[in-house]
Short mmCIF file of C-alpha atoms in Angstrom, two decimals:
data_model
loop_
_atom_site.label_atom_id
_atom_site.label_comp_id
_atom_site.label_asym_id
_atom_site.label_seq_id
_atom_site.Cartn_x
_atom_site.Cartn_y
_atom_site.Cartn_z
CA UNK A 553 130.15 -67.78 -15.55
CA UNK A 554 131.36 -65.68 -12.09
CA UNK A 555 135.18 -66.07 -11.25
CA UNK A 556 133.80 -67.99 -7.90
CA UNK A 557 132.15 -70.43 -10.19
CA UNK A 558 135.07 -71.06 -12.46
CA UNK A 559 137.08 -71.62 -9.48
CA UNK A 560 134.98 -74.16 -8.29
CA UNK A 561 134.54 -76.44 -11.40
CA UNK A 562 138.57 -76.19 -12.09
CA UNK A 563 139.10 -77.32 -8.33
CA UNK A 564 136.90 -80.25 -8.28
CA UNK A 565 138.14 -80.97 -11.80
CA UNK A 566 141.60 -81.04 -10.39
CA UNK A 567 140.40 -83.51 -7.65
CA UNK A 568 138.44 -85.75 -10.42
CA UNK A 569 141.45 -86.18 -12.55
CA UNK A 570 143.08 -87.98 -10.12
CA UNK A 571 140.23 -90.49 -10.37
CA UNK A 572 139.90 -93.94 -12.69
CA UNK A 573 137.69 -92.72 -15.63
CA UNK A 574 135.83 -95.43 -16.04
CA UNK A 575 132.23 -95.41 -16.13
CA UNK A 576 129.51 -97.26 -14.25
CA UNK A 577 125.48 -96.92 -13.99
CA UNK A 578 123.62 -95.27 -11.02
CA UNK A 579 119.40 -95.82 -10.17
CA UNK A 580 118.20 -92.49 -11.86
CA UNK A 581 114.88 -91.83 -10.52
CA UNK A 582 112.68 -88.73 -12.58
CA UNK A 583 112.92 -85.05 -11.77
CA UNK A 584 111.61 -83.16 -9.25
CA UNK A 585 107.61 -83.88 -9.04
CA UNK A 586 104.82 -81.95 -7.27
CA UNK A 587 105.77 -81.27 -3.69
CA UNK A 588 102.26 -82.03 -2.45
CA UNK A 589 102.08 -85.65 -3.91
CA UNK A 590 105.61 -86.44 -2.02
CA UNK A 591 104.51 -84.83 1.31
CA UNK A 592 104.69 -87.04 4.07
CA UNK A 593 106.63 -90.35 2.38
CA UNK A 594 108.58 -91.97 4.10
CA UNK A 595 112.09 -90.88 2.93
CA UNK A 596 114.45 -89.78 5.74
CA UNK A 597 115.05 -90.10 8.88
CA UNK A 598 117.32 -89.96 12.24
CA UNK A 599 121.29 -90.03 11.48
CA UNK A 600 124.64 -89.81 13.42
CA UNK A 601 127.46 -89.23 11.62
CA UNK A 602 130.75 -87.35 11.16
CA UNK A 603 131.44 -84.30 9.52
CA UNK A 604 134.66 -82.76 7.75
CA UNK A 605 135.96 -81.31 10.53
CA UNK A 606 135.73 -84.80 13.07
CA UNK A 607 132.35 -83.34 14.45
CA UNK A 608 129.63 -86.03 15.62
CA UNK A 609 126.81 -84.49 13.61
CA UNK A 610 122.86 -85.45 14.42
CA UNK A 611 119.67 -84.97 12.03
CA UNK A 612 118.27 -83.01 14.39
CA UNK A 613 121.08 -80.33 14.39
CA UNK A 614 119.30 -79.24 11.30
CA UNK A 615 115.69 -78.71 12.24
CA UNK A 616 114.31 -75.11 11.07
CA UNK A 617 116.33 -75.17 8.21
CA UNK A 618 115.38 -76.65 4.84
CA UNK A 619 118.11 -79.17 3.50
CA UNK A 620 119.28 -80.45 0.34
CA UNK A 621 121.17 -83.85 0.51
CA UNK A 622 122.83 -85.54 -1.83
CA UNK A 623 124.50 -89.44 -1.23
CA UNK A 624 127.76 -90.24 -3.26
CA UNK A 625 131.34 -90.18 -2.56
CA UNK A 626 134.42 -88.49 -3.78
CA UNK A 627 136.08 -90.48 -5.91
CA UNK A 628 133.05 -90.66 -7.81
CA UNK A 629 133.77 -89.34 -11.59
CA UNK A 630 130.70 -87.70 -12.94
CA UNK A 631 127.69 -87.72 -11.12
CA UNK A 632 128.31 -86.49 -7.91
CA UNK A 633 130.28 -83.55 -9.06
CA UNK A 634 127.24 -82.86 -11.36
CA UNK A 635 124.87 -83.32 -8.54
CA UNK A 636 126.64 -81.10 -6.06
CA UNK A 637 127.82 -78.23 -8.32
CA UNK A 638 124.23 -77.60 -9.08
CA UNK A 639 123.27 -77.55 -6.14
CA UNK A 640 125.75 -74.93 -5.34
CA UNK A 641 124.70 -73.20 -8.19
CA UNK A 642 121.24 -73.53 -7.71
CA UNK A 643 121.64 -71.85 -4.11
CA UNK A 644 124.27 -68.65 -5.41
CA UNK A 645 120.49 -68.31 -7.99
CA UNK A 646 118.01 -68.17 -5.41
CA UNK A 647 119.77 -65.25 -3.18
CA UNK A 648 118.44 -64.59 0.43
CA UNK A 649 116.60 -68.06 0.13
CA UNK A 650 119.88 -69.98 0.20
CA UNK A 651 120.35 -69.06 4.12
CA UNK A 652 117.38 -70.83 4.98
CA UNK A 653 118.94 -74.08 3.06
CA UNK A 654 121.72 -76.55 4.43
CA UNK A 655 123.19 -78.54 1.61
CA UNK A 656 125.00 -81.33 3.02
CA UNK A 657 126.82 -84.68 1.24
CA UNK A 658 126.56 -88.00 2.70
CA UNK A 659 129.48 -90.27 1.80
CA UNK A 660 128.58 -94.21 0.96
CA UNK A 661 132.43 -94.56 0.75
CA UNK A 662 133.37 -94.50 4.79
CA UNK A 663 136.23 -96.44 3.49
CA UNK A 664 137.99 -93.70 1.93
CA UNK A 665 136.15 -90.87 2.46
CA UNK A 666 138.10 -89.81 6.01
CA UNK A 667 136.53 -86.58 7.19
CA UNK A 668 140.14 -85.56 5.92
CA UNK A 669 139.43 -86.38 2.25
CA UNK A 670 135.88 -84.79 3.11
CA UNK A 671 136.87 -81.46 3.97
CA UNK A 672 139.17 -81.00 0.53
CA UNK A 673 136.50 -81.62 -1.46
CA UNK A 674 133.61 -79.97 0.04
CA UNK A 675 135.85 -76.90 0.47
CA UNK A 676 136.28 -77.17 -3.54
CA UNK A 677 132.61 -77.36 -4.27
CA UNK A 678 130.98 -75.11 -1.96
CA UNK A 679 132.14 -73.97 1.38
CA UNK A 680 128.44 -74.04 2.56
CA UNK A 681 129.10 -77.69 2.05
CA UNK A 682 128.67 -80.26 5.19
CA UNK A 683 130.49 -83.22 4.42
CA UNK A 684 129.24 -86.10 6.34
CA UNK A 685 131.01 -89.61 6.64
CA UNK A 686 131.07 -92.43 9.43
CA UNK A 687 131.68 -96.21 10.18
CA UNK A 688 130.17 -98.77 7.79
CA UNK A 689 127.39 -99.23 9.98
CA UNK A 690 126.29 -95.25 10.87
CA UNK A 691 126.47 -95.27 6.82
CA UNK A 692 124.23 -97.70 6.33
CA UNK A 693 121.54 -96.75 8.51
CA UNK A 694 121.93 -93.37 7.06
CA UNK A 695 121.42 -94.63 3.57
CA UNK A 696 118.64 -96.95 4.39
CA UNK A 697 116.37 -93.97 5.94
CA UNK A 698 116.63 -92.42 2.73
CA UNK A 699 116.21 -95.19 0.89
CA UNK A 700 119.74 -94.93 -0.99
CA UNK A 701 121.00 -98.13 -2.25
CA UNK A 702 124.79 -98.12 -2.89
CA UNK A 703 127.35 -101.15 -3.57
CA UNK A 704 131.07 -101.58 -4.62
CA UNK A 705 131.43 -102.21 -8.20
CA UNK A 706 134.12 -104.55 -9.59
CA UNK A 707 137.09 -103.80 -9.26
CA UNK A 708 136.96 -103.86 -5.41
CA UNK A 709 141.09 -104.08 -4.31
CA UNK A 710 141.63 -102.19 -1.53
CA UNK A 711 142.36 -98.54 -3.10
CA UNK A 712 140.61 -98.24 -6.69
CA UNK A 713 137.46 -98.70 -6.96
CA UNK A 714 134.33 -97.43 -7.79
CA UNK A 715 130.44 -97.19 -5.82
CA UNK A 716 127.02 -97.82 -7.35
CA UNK A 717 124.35 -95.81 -5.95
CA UNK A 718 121.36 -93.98 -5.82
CA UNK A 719 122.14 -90.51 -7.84
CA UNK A 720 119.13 -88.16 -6.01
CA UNK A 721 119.63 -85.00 -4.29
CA UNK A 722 116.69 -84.94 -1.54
CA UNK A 723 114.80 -81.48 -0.09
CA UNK A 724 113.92 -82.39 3.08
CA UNK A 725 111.84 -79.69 5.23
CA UNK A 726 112.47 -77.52 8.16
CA UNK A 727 110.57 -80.27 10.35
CA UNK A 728 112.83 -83.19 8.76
CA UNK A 729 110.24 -84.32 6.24
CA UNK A 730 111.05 -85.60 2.91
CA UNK A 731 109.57 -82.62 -0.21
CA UNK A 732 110.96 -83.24 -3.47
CA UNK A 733 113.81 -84.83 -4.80
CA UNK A 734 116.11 -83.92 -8.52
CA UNK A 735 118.15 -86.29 -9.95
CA UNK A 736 121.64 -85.02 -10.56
CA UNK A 737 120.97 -84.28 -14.21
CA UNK A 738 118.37 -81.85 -13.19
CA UNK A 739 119.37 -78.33 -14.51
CA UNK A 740 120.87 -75.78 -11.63
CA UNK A 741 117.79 -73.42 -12.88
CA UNK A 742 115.22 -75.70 -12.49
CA UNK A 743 116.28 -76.83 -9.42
CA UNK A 744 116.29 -73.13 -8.13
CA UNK A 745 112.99 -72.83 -9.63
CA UNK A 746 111.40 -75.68 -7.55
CA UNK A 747 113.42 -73.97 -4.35
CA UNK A 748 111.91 -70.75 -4.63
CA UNK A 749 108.11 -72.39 -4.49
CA UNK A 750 108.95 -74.08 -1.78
CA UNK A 751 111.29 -72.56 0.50
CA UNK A 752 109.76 -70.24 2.75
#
């Protein structure tokens, strides 16, 4: 494993250790299927939200690149961290490729997740990273184009708690059209693999 990789799993293990380690179930939905069967669904969609650095950041900022989204939030304990390391690592395997890719993570937490709290953890995962959060309501619209379903789970006080959702990462295409998706558990290799056919 490189040095920049090591770094990266000790600082988001640092940030994860400050989290409740209790566990909780997510909708896993398959691997990553044949591109041409998925073509034109109707995943995705227009958003407005904000990113780590207090930006107002559109959908359409994004068009001519390739991008590989991921919904969850940062308090989340396993799953997220799974899904966005290999992504990361996934993009450091397909070289040149990677510039032609956005990764970006959408926050179903707006509660918490301050573009603040955002931009410490993105920073630790991957600095090509766009955090994105927003009120309740940009969230949900968000979510709802992409067909993410995400809920509170018990307990639900004010500062510890923990959020159900939908545990995909989505390639979406250059014109903003849903490709593929991977759940988290999909292997960084294999989701490089499935990049490199289809990023051109």
């Amino acid at each position: 494993m490189s040095v920049l990789k090591t770094i990266r799993w000790l600082a988001v293990g640092a940030i994860l250790g400050l989290v409740a380690a209790w566990g909780f179930h997510f909708w896993r939905e398959g691997h990553a299927p044949d591109p041409a069967s998925l073509a034109g669904s109707s995943i995705g969609g227009p958003f407005e939200l904000v990113d780590q650095t207090g930006a107002t950041r559109r959908d359409a900022e994004f068009r001519g690149r390739y991008m590989l989204i991921y919904f969850g939030f940062t308090f989340c304990p396993d799953a997220c961290p799974t899904a966005l390391l290999a992504m990361a690592d996934a993009l450091d395997r397909i070289g040149p490729l990677a510039d032609r890719i956005q990764p970006i993570f959408i926050s179903v937490d707006p509660e918490r997740d301050t573009p603040e709290q955002l931009a410490g953890y993105v920073d630790a995962v991957d600095p090509r990273l766009v955090g994105l959060t927003g009120s309740p309501a940009q969230v949900a619209a968000a979510a709802r184009a992409y067909r993410v379903f995400y809920r509170k789970a018990t307990p639900t006080s004010a500062t510890e708690y923990l959020v159900d959702h939908t545990s995909l990462v989505y390639l979406m295409g250059p014109d903003g059209k849903f490709l593929a998706h991977f759940s988290h558990e999909t292997a960084p290799e294999r989701m490089a693999e499935t990049l490199r056919r289809i990023v051109r």
